[in-house]
CSV table of C-alpha atoms in Angstrom, one decimal:
chain,number,residue,atom,x,y,z
A,677,MET,CA,45.2,21.5,-61.6
A,678,LYS,CA,46.0,23.6,-58.6
A,679,PHE,CA,48.5,22.5,-56.1
A,680,PHE,CA,47.3,21.8,-52.5
A,681,ARG,CA,48.9,21.0,-49.2
A,682,LEU,CA,46.8,17.9,-48.5
A,683,LEU,CA,46.2,16.2,-45.3
A,684,THR,CA,45.7,12.7,-46.7
A,685,PRO,CA,45.8,9.0,-45.8
A,686,LEU,CA,49.1,7.6,-44.9
A,687,LEU,CA,51.4,6.8,-47.8
A,688,LEU,CA,53.2,4.1,-45.9
A,689,ALA,CA,53.0,1.7,-48.7
A,690,ILE,CA,53.9,3.9,-51.5
A,691,VAL,CA,54.4,5.9,-49.7
A,692,ALA,CA,45.3,25.0,-17.6
A,693,VAL,CA,46.9,25.6,-14.3
A,694,LEU,CA,48.1,22.5,-12.5
A,695,CYS,CA,50.1,22.5,-9.2
A,696,PHE,CA,52.8,20.0,-8.5
A,697,ALA,CA,56.4,20.2,-7.3
A,698,PRO,CA,59.2,19.0,-9.5
A,699,ALA,CA,61.8,20.4,-7.2
A,700,ALA,CA,62.2,21.7,-3.6
A,701,TRP,CA,61.0,25.3,-4.4
A,702,ALA,CA,58.4,24.5,-7.0
A,703,PHE,CA,55.0,26.2,-7.0
A,704,CYS,CA,52.1,26.0,-9.4
A,705,GLY,CA,52.8,24.9,-13.0
A,706,PHE,CA,51.5,26.3,-16.2
A,707,TYR,CA,51.5,24.3,-19.5
A,708,VAL,CA,53.2,26.7,-22.0
A,709,ALA,CA,54.1,24.8,-25.2
A,710,LYS,CA,53.9,21.4,-26.9
A,711,ALA,CA,56.0,19.5,-29.4
A,712,ASP,CA,53.4,18.3,-31.9
A,713,THR,CA,53.7,17.0,-35.5
A,714,LYS,CA,53.9,20.5,-36.9
A,715,LEU,CA,57.6,20.5,-35.9
A,716,TYR,CA,58.3,18.0,-38.7
A,717,ASN,CA,58.2,18.7,-42.5
A,718,LYS,CA,57.0,15.2,-43.2
A,719,ALA,CA,55.4,13.3,-40.4
A,720,SER,CA,52.9,10.5,-41.2
A,721,GLN,CA,50.3,9.7,-38.6
A,722,VAL,CA,48.4,6.5,-37.9
A,723,VAL,CA,45.7,5.9,-35.3
A,724,ILE,CA,45.2,2.2,-34.3
A,725,ALA,CA,42.3,1.4,-32.1
A,726,ARG,CA,42.5,-2.3,-31.1
A,727,ASP,CA,41.1,-4.4,-28.3
A,728,GLY,CA,43.3,-7.4,-27.5
A,729,ASP,CA,40.9,-9.3,-25.3
A,730,GLY,CA,37.4,-9.5,-23.9
A,731,PHE,CA,35.4,-10.6,-26.9
A,732,ALA,CA,33.4,-13.7,-26.5
A,733,ASN,CA,34.7,-16.7,-28.5
A,734,THR,CA,37.4,-14.6,-30.3
A,735,LYS,CA,41.0,-13.7,-29.8
A,736,GLY,CA,40.1,-10.0,-29.6
A,737,ASP,CA,41.8,-9.2,-32.8
A,738,ARG,CA,39.5,-6.3,-34.0
A,739,THR,CA,41.3,-3.2,-35.3
A,740,ILE,CA,40.2,0.1,-36.7
A,741,MET,CA,43.1,2.0,-38.3
A,742,THR,CA,43.1,5.6,-39.5
A,743,MET,CA,45.8,6.8,-41.8
A,744,ALA,CA,46.9,10.4,-42.6
A,745,ASN,CA,50.0,12.3,-43.6
A,746,ASP,CA,51.0,15.5,-45.4
A,747,PHE,CA,50.9,15.1,-49.2
A,748,GLN,CA,52.1,17.9,-51.5
A,749,GLY,CA,51.3,17.8,-55.2
A,750,GLU,CA,48.4,17.6,-57.6
A,751,VAL,CA,45.4,15.7,-56.5
A,752,LYS,CA,45.3,13.6,-59.7
A,753,ASP,CA,48.7,12.2,-58.8
A,754,PHE,CA,47.7,10.9,-55.4
A,755,ALA,CA,47.4,7.2,-54.9
A,756,MET,CA,48.1,4.8,-52.1
A,757,VAL,CA,48.8,1.1,-51.9
A,758,VAL,CA,48.7,-0.5,-48.4
A,759,PRO,CA,49.0,-4.2,-47.6
A,760,VAL,CA,46.1,-5.4,-45.4
A,761,PRO,CA,45.5,-8.8,-43.9
A,762,THR,CA,42.1,-9.5,-45.3
A,763,VAL,CA,39.7,-8.5,-48.1
A,764,LEU,CA,37.9,-5.4,-47.1
A,765,GLN,CA,34.3,-4.6,-48.0
A,766,LYS,CA,32.8,-1.1,-48.5
A,767,GLU,CA,31.3,-1.0,-45.0
A,768,GLN,CA,34.7,-1.5,-43.5
A,769,VAL,CA,36.1,1.7,-45.1
A,770,ARG,CA,35.1,5.2,-44.3
A,771,VAL,CA,36.5,8.7,-44.7
A,772,THR,CA,37.0,10.7,-41.5
A,773,GLU,CA,38.0,14.2,-40.6
A,774,PRO,CA,41.6,15.3,-39.9
A,775,LYS,CA,40.4,17.1,-36.8
A,776,ILE,CA,40.4,13.8,-34.8
A,777,ILE,CA,44.0,13.2,-35.5
A,778,GLU,CA,44.9,16.8,-34.7
A,779,ARG,CA,43.1,16.3,-31.4
A,780,LEU,CA,45.1,13.2,-30.6
A,781,ASP,CA,48.3,14.9,-31.5
A,782,ALA,CA,47.6,17.9,-29.3
A,783,PHE,CA,46.5,15.8,-26.4
A,784,SER,CA,49.6,13.5,-26.4
A,785,ALA,CA,52.3,15.8,-27.6
A,786,PRO,CA,55.4,16.3,-25.4
A,787,ARG,CA,55.0,19.4,-23.4
A,788,LEU,CA,56.8,22.3,-21.7
A,789,VAL,CA,55.6,23.5,-18.3
A,790,GLU,CA,56.7,26.2,-16.1
A,791,TYR,CA,56.7,26.7,-12.3
A,792,PHE,CA,57.4,29.6,-10.0
A,793,ASP,CA,59.3,29.4,-6.8
A,794,PRO,CA,57.4,30.6,-3.7
A,795,ASP,CA,58.9,33.1,-1.3
A,796,PRO,CA,61.4,31.2,0.8
A,797,CYS,CA,60.8,33.7,3.6
A,798,ALA,CA,57.1,33.0,3.8
A,799,PRO,CA,55.8,30.7,6.7
A,800,VAL,CA,56.4,27.1,6.0
A,801,TYR,CA,52.7,26.1,6.1
A,802,ASP,CA,52.0,28.6,3.3
A,803,ARG,CA,54.5,26.9,1.0
A,804,GLU,CA,53.1,23.5,1.9
A,805,LEU,CA,49.6,24.5,1.1
A,806,SER,CA,50.5,26.1,-2.2
A,807,ALA,CA,52.4,23.1,-3.6
A,808,ALA,CA,50.8,19.8,-4.6
A,809,PRO,CA,52.5,16.4,-5.1
A,810,ALA,CA,54.1,15.5,-8.4
A,811,PRO,CA,51.8,13.5,-10.8
A,812,ALA,CA,52.3,9.9,-11.7
A,813,ALA,CA,54.2,9.7,-14.0
A,814,ALA,CA,39.6,3.6,-68.4
A,815,ARG,CA,39.6,-0.1,-69.9
A,816,SER,CA,36.7,-2.3,-70.7
A,817,GLU,CA,35.7,-4.6,-67.9
A,818,ALA,CA,36.0,-7.8,-69.9
A,819,GLY,CA,39.3,-7.0,-71.5
A,820,GLY,CA,40.6,-5.8,-68.1
A,821,ALA,CA,39.7,-9.0,-66.4
A,822,ARG,CA,41.6,-11.1,-68.9
A,823,ASP,CA,44.6,-9.0,-68.5
A,824,ASP,CA,44.4,-9.2,-64.8
A,825,ALA,CA,44.3,-13.0,-64.9
A,826,SER,CA,47.3,-13.2,-67.1
A,827,LEU,CA,49.2,-11.1,-64.5
A,828,GLY,CA,48.0,-13.1,-61.6
A,829,VAL,CA,46.1,-10.2,-60.1
A,830,THR,CA,42.5,-10.5,-58.9
A,831,VAL,CA,40.3,-7.6,-58.1
A,832,GLU,CA,38.6,-8.8,-54.9
A,833,ALA,CA,36.5,-5.7,-54.4
A,834,ARG,CA,35.8,-2.4,-56.0
A,835,PHE,CA,33.8,0.5,-54.5
A,836,ASN,CA,33.8,4.2,-53.9
A,837,VAL,CA,34.1,6.0,-50.5
A,838,GLY,CA,33.8,9.7,-50.4
A,839,GLU,CA,36.4,11.2,-52.8
A,840,TYR,CA,38.2,7.9,-53.2
A,841,ASP,CA,37.9,5.0,-55.6
A,842,ILE,CA,39.0,1.9,-53.7
A,843,LEU,CA,40.2,-1.5,-55.0
A,844,ILE,CA,41.1,-4.6,-53.0
A,845,LEU,CA,43.6,-6.7,-54.9
A,846,SER,CA,45.3,-10.0,-54.4
A,847,ALA,CA,48.3,-11.1,-56.4
A,848,LYS,CA,50.3,-14.3,-57.1
A,849,GLU,CA,53.6,-12.6,-57.8
A,850,SER,CA,55.1,-9.1,-57.4
A,851,GLY,CA,56.0,-8.5,-61.0
A,852,GLY,CA,52.5,-9.0,-62.2
A,853,LEU,CA,51.1,-6.7,-59.5
A,854,GLU,CA,53.7,-4.1,-60.4
A,855,THR,CA,52.7,-4.3,-64.0
A,856,TRP,CA,49.0,-4.2,-63.2
A,857,LEU,CA,49.4,-1.1,-61.1
A,858,LYS,CA,51.3,0.7,-63.8
A,859,ARG,CA,48.9,-0.3,-66.6
A,860,ASN,CA,46.1,1.1,-64.4
A,861,GLY,CA,47.7,4.5,-64.0
A,862,TYR,CA,49.4,4.1,-60.6
A,863,LYS,CA,52.8,5.6,-60.6
A,864,ILE,CA,54.9,2.9,-59.0
A,865,PRO,CA,58.5,3.8,-58.2
A,866,ARG,CA,61.5,1.7,-59.1
A,867,GLY,CA,62.1,-1.1,-56.6
A,868,ALA,CA,58.5,-1.8,-55.8
A,869,LYS,CA,58.6,-5.4,-57.1
A,870,GLN,CA,61.2,-6.5,-54.5
A,871,LEU,CA,59.3,-5.0,-51.6
A,872,LEU,CA,55.9,-6.2,-52.7
A,873,GLN,CA,57.0,-9.9,-52.8
A,874,PRO,CA,57.0,-10.5,-49.0
A,875,TYR,CA,53.4,-9.4,-48.6
A,876,ILE,CA,52.3,-11.6,-51.5
A,877,ARG,CA,54.1,-14.6,-49.9
A,878,SER,CA,52.3,-14.0,-46.6
A,879,SER,CA,48.9,-13.9,-48.5
A,880,MET,CA,48.2,-10.3,-47.7
A,881,LYS,CA,45.8,-8.2,-49.8
A,882,PHE,CA,46.4,-4.7,-51.2
A,883,PHE,CA,44.2,-1.8,-50.3
A,884,VAL,CA,44.5,0.6,-53.3
A,885,ALA,CA,43.0,4.1,-53.1
A,886,LYS,CA,42.9,6.7,-55.9
A,887,VAL,CA,41.2,10.1,-56.0
A,888,ASN,CA,38.0,10.4,-58.0
A,889,LEU,CA,38.5,13.9,-59.4
A,890,ASP,CA,34.8,14.5,-60.1
A,891,LYS,CA,33.7,13.6,-56.6
A,892,PHE,CA,36.6,15.6,-55.1
A,893,GLU,CA,35.6,18.7,-57.0
A,894,GLN,CA,32.0,18.2,-55.9
A,895,SER,CA,32.9,17.7,-52.3
A,896,GLY,CA,34.2,21.3,-51.9
A,897,TYR,CA,37.1,20.1,-49.8
A,898,GLN,CA,40.5,21.7,-50.2
A,899,PHE,CA,42.3,18.6,-48.9
A,900,LEU,CA,42.0,14.9,-49.1
A,901,ARG,CA,40.7,13.4,-45.9
A,902,PRO,CA,42.1,10.5,-43.9
A,903,LEU,CA,40.9,7.0,-44.6
A,904,GLN,CA,39.8,4.7,-41.8
A,905,ILE,CA,39.6,0.9,-42.2
A,906,SER,CA,38.2,-1.8,-40.0
A,907,TYR,CA,39.3,-5.4,-40.0
A,908,GLN,CA,39.8,-8.5,-38.0
A,909,SER,CA,43.1,-10.2,-37.9
A,910,PRO,CA,45.6,-11.7,-35.3
A,911,LYS,CA,48.3,-9.6,-37.1
A,912,PHE,CA,48.9,-6.4,-35.0
A,913,MET,CA,51.3,-4.7,-37.4
A,914,LEU,CA,51.9,-1.7,-39.6
A,915,PRO,CA,53.5,-2.0,-43.0
A,916,ILE,CA,56.3,0.6,-43.5
A,917,ARG,CA,58.7,-1.0,-46.0
A,918,LEU,CA,56.9,0.1,-49.2
A,919,GLY,CA,56.9,3.7,-47.8
A,920,MET,CA,60.7,3.7,-48.1
A,921,ILE,CA,60.9,3.2,-51.8
A,922,ASN,CA,61.1,6.9,-52.7
A,923,ALA,CA,62.5,8.1,-49.4
A,924,LYS,CA,65.7,10.2,-49.7
A,925,ALA,CA,66.0,10.9,-46.0
A,926,GLU,CA,64.7,9.8,-42.6
A,927,GLN,CA,61.0,9.7,-42.2
A,928,ASP,CA,59.0,10.4,-39.1
A,929,LEU,CA,56.0,8.3,-38.1
A,930,ILE,CA,53.7,9.0,-35.2
A,931,VAL,CA,51.5,6.1,-34.1
A,932,TYR,CA,48.6,6.6,-31.7
A,933,ILE,CA,47.5,3.3,-30.2
A,934,LEU,CA,44.2,3.3,-28.4
A,935,SER,CA,43.5,0.3,-26.1
A,936,PRO,CA,41.3,-0.7,-23.2
A,937,GLN,CA,44.3,-2.3,-21.5
A,938,GLY,CA,47.5,-0.3,-21.2
A,939,GLN,CA,50.7,0.7,-22.9
A,940,ALA,CA,51.5,-0.7,-26.4
A,941,GLU,CA,55.0,-1.4,-27.6
A,942,ILE,CA,56.8,-2.7,-30.7
A,943,THR,CA,58.1,-6.3,-30.4
A,944,ASN,CA,60.6,-6.5,-33.2
A,945,TYR,CA,62.4,-3.3,-32.3
A,946,ARG,CA,63.1,-1.8,-28.9
A,947,THR,CA,60.7,0.7,-27.5
A,948,VAL,CA,62.3,3.2,-25.1
A,949,LYS,CA,60.9,6.3,-23.3
A,950,ILE,CA,61.9,9.7,-24.6
A,951,PRO,CA,64.0,11.6,-22.0
A,952,SER,CA,61.6,13.4,-19.7
A,953,ASP,CA,61.2,15.4,-16.4
A,954,ALA,CA,64.2,17.5,-17.0
A,955,ASN,CA,64.6,21.0,-15.6
A,956,ILE,CA,66.0,23.2,-18.4
A,957,PRO,CA,66.8,27.0,-18.7
A,958,LEU,CA,64.1,29.6,-19.0
A,959,PHE,CA,65.1,30.8,-22.5
A,960,VAL,CA,63.9,27.5,-23.9
A,961,LYS,CA,60.4,28.8,-23.6
A,962,ASP,CA,61.0,30.8,-26.8
A,963,GLU,CA,62.9,27.9,-28.5
A,964,PHE,CA,60.9,24.8,-27.5
A,965,GLY,CA,60.5,23.5,-31.0
A,966,GLU,CA,64.2,23.7,-31.8
A,967,PHE,CA,65.0,22.2,-28.4
A,968,TYR,CA,62.7,19.2,-28.9
A,969,LYS,CA,64.0,18.5,-32.4
A,970,SER,CA,67.6,18.7,-31.3
A,971,MET,CA,66.9,16.5,-28.2
A,972,PHE,CA,65.1,13.9,-30.3
A,973,GLN,CA,67.9,13.7,-32.9
A,974,THR,CA,70.4,13.4,-30.1
A,975,VAL,CA,68.8,10.5,-28.4
A,976,TYR,CA,67.8,8.9,-31.8
A,977,THR,CA,71.5,8.9,-32.7
A,978,LYS,CA,72.5,7.6,-29.3
A,979,GLU,CA,70.2,4.7,-29.7
A,980,ASP,CA,71.7,3.8,-33.1
A,981,ARG,CA,68.7,5.0,-35.0
A,982,LYS,CA,66.7,1.8,-34.6
A,983,VAL,CA,64.3,2.2,-31.7
A,984,ALA,CA,60.7,3.5,-31.2
A,985,PHE,CA,60.3,6.2,-28.7
A,986,LEU,CA,57.3,6.3,-26.3
A,987,GLU,CA,56.4,10.0,-26.0
A,988,TYR,CA,53.1,9.6,-24.1
A,989,ALA,CA,51.1,7.0,-22.3
A,990,TRP,CA,48.0,7.9,-20.3
A,991,ASP,CA,44.4,7.1,-19.6
A,992,MET,CA,42.4,9.3,-21.9
A,993,GLY,CA,40.0,10.4,-19.2
A,994,SER,CA,42.6,12.7,-17.7
A,995,CYS,CA,45.9,14.6,-18.3
A,996,ASP,CA,48.4,16.3,-16.0
A,997,PRO,CA,49.4,18.8,-17.2
A,998,CYS,CA,46.9,19.1,-20.1
A,999,SER,CA,48.3,20.3,-23.4
A,1000,ALA,CA,44.7,19.8,-24.8
A,1001,GLU,CA,41.4,18.7,-23.3
A,1002,PRO,CA,40.8,14.9,-23.3
A,1003,LEU,CA,38.8,13.7,-26.2
A,1004,THR,CA,35.1,13.3,-25.6
A,1005,PRO,CA,33.4,9.8,-26.0
A,1006,GLU,CA,32.1,11.0,-29.4
A,1007,GLU,CA,35.6,12.0,-30.5
A,1008,LEU,CA,37.0,8.7,-29.3
A,1009,LYS,CA,34.5,6.9,-31.5
A,1010,GLN,CA,35.5,9.1,-34.4
A,1011,ALA,CA,39.1,7.9,-33.7
A,1012,GLY,CA,37.9,4.3,-34.0
A,1013,VAL,CA,37.3,3.3,-30.4
A,1014,PHE,CA,34.6,0.7,-30.9
A,1015,TRP,CA,34.4,-0.7,-27.3
A,1016,LEU,CA,32.6,2.2,-25.8
A,1017,ASP,CA,29.0,2.0,-24.7
A,1018,ASP,CA,27.1,1.0,-27.9
A,1019,ASN,CA,24.1,3.0,-26.7
A,1020,SER,CA,26.0,6.2,-27.1
A,1021,THR,CA,25.2,8.2,-30.2
A,1022,SER,CA,27.8,8.2,-32.9
A,1023,ASN,CA,27.8,8.4,-36.7
A,1024,VAL,CA,30.8,6.1,-36.9
A,1025,PRO,CA,29.8,2.8,-38.6
A,1026,VAL,CA,31.1,0.0,-36.4
A,1027,PRO,CA,30.7,-3.5,-37.9
A,1028,PRO,CA,28.2,-5.6,-35.8
A,1029,SER,CA,30.9,-8.2,-35.0
A,1030,PHE,CA,32.9,-5.4,-33.3
A,1031,ARG,CA,30.3,-4.6,-30.7
A,1032,ARG,CA,30.5,-5.8,-27.2
A,1033,SER,CA,27.7,-7.5,-25.2
A,1034,SER,CA,28.9,-5.5,-22.1
A,1035,PRO,CA,29.9,-1.9,-22.5
A,1036,ARG,CA,33.3,-0.6,-21.5
A,1037,SER,CA,34.6,3.0,-21.4
A,1038,ASN,CA,38.3,2.7,-20.6
A,1039,VAL,CA,40.7,4.0,-23.3
A,1040,PHE,CA,44.5,4.2,-22.9
A,1041,ILE,CA,46.7,6.0,-25.4
A,1042,SER,CA,50.2,5.2,-26.3
A,1043,ARG,CA,52.0,7.7,-28.6
A,1044,LEU,CA,55.0,6.1,-30.4
A,1045,HIS,CA,57.4,8.1,-32.5
A,1046,ILE,CA,59.5,6.2,-35.0
A,1047,ARG,CA,62.1,7.9,-37.2
A,1048,TYR,CA,63.1,5.3,-39.8
A,1049,THR,CA,65.3,4.5,-42.7
A,1050,ARG,CA,65.4,1.4,-44.9
A,1051,ASP,CA,68.7,0.2,-43.4
A,1052,LYS,CA,67.7,0.6,-39.8
A,1053,PHE,CA,64.1,-0.6,-40.1
A,1054,PRO,CA,64.1,-3.4,-42.6
A,1055,GLU,CA,60.9,-5.0,-41.1
A,1056,ASP,CA,57.4,-3.8,-40.7
A,1057,LEU,CA,56.3,-2.8,-37.3
A,1058,ILE,CA,54.9,-5.5,-35.0
A,1059,PHE,CA,53.0,-4.3,-32.0
A,1060,GLN,CA,51.7,-5.9,-28.8
A,1061,GLN,CA,49.4,-4.6,-26.1
A,1062,THR,CA,50.5,-4.9,-22.4
A,1063,ALA,CA,48.7,-4.6,-19.1
A,1064,ASN,CA,51.1,-1.8,-18.1
A,1065,SER,CA,48.9,1.2,-17.3
A,1066,GLU,CA,51.8,3.3,-15.9
A,1067,SER,CA,51.4,7.0,-17.0
A,1068,PHE,CA,54.3,8.6,-18.8
A,1069,GLN,CA,54.8,11.8,-20.7
A,1070,GLY,CA,57.6,13.8,-22.3
A,1071,ARG,CA,57.6,16.7,-19.9
A,1072,TYR,CA,60.2,19.5,-19.7
A,1073,VAL,CA,60.3,22.0,-16.8
A,1074,LEU,CA,61.0,25.7,-16.6
A,1075,GLN,CA,61.5,26.8,-13.0
A,1076,HIS,CA,61.4,30.5,-12.3
A,1077,PRO,CA,63.3,31.8,-9.3
A,1078,PHE,CA,61.6,34.0,-6.8
A,1079,GLN,CA,62.0,37.7,-7.7
A,1080,GLY,CA,61.1,39.5,-4.5
A,1081,GLU,CA,63.2,40.7,-1.6
A,1082,LEU,CA,64.9,38.0,0.5
A,1083,LYS,CA,65.6,39.3,4.0
A,1084,CYS,CA,65.5,36.0,6.0
A,1085,GLN,CA,68.2,33.3,6.5
A,1086,ALA,CA,66.2,30.9,4.4
A,1087,GLY,CA,66.0,33.5,1.6
A,1088,ARG,CA,69.8,34.0,1.7
A,1089,GLN,CA,70.3,30.2,1.5
A,1090,TYR,CA,67.9,30.0,-1.3
A,1091,LYS,CA,69.7,32.7,-3.3
A,1092,GLN,CA,73.0,31.0,-2.7
A,1093,SER,CA,71.6,27.8,-4.1
A,1094,LEU,CA,70.5,29.4,-7.4
A,1095,PRO,CA,73.9,29.5,-9.3
A,1096,LYS,CA,74.3,25.7,-8.8
A,1097,ARG,CA,70.8,25.1,-10.0
A,1098,PHE,CA,71.3,27.3,-13.1
A,1099,GLU,CA,74.5,25.5,-14.0
A,1100,GLN,CA,72.8,22.1,-13.6
A,1101,GLU,CA,70.1,23.3,-16.0
A,1102,ALA,CA,72.7,24.4,-18.5
A,1103,GLN,CA,74.5,21.1,-18.2
A,1104,THR,CA,71.2,19.2,-18.6
A,1105,LEU,CA,70.3,21.1,-21.7
A,1106,ALA,CA,73.7,20.6,-23.3
A,1107,LYS,CA,73.6,16.9,-22.6
A,1108,LEU,CA,70.1,16.5,-24.1
A,1109,THR,CA,70.7,18.6,-27.2
A,1110,ASN,CA,74.4,18.6,-27.9
A,1111,TRP,CA,74.2,22.4,-27.9
A,1112,LYS,CA,77.4,24.2,-26.9
A,1113,ILE,CA,77.5,24.8,-23.1
A,1114,GLN,CA,79.0,28.3,-23.5
A,1115,ASP,CA,76.2,29.4,-25.8
A,1116,ILE,CA,73.7,28.1,-23.3
A,1117,ARG,CA,75.3,30.0,-20.5
A,1118,ASN,CA,75.3,33.2,-22.5
A,1119,LYS,CA,71.6,32.9,-23.1
A,1120,MET,CA,70.8,32.0,-19.5
A,1121,LYS,CA,72.4,35.3,-18.3
A,1122,LEU,CA,69.8,37.2,-20.3
A,1123,SER,CA,66.9,34.9,-19.1
A,1124,VAL,CA,67.5,35.5,-15.4
A,1125,GLY,CA,68.5,39.2,-15.7
A,1126,ASN,CA,65.8,40.3,-13.3
A,1127,LEU,CA,67.6,38.8,-10.3
A,1128,ARG,CA,69.1,41.2,-7.9
A,1129,TYR,CA,72.5,39.6,-8.7
A,1130,SER,CA,73.5,38.8,-12.3
A,1131,TRP,CA,73.8,35.1,-13.2
A,1132,TRP,CA,77.5,35.3,-13.7
A,1133,GLU,CA,78.0,37.0,-10.4
A,1134,ASN,CA,76.2,34.1,-8.8
A,1135,VAL,CA,78.2,31.5,-10.6
A,1136,LEU,CA,81.5,33.2,-9.7
A,1137,SER,CA,80.4,33.4,-6.1
A,1138,TRP,CA,79.5,29.8,-6.1
A,1139,LEU,CA,82.9,28.9,-7.5
A,1140,GLY,CA,84.6,31.1,-4.9
A,1141,LEU,CA,85.9,33.5,-7.5
A,1142,TYR,CA,83.8,36.6,-6.7
């Protein structure tokens, strides 16, 4: 069996020119880079589309969840076990394309933008017109059934979806469930019994997916596609504890929550905003991936490794600046958004009970980044929707100095202000990343070498030593 790098359902259980002014001399900004999930070797991704209100005679507890992550290994070894709040039927499970998650990732990723200072000697009205305001922020069936009963395991449903064979199980005790899974060819790691027990006590069911090798070969796909499930439950949660059984290091999880209301947050852990709107040195343009990874690790450590970071919150009808085009209504439906106009064409099967009597089109995205370990995140993630529609993004600014001749008084004052600005950018970068300040300064001298004066001459002059 060949080895593939597979984009697969989440193994949680077993597994563009835009003009605005960030500073006094800012001009038009250009999006130049984004910090998407490709930065991380192992980053699980989950899309949760949920409407918390607005359904007649219900609590608004409909959810469509899409699960994907990178799996490396033989297809025959893939399996997933995910706790779910209810028994799922075949019409509640579908296979979707990874492109939708890639689009959400690109749209919401933290971004690097650059601006160019205008000529400080140009007439004031020219500068005002050129700048715009900052944006808001195989057993027999009979024999198998007897064995299942003796172990306290019940097969509530059994069906096939795409390249997957699906089982929905209920269990009376974790030891029996662990034994059942092993007998049926699922490779369950040591320690699963202890972590399965809380889900059994809370009467949750178990969504079990395994690859049907014949169907996979017939499909022609070179990867396993994400699975999408629809269910109704007041529980707005994501199980992560079982995913820590085999973990030897920290794991990254990106959750995209789509809502008609506003920002989503985690209730049993703190949710904090990622540092943003920082002016940093120009050389970071060539090192943005390393910058963001260092910055995230720094703030993650500062927050004692037990918070969720909000990396993006925005209405999906717009973006400023755009690291990718907003998703179309069709793409949003592919991502699970079920409250859009039901008259729109879509091949996404939405259960009839999920449909609205009055169409709505508003979709708000919250991107939450959780880096977790078993000791710091002992509980599953519990979410809540809020009415907070404030926009937020992880945004980092490169501000290019003006390179032309400066013969006026304002130009001379502008030039004298640059060393202090460059030093502030260096200090900001050091604080964000814990990089050595001297290394940063050395790199900055190269990045602004086109100035009429060298960076160090400007610094020495600013300090009164030149």
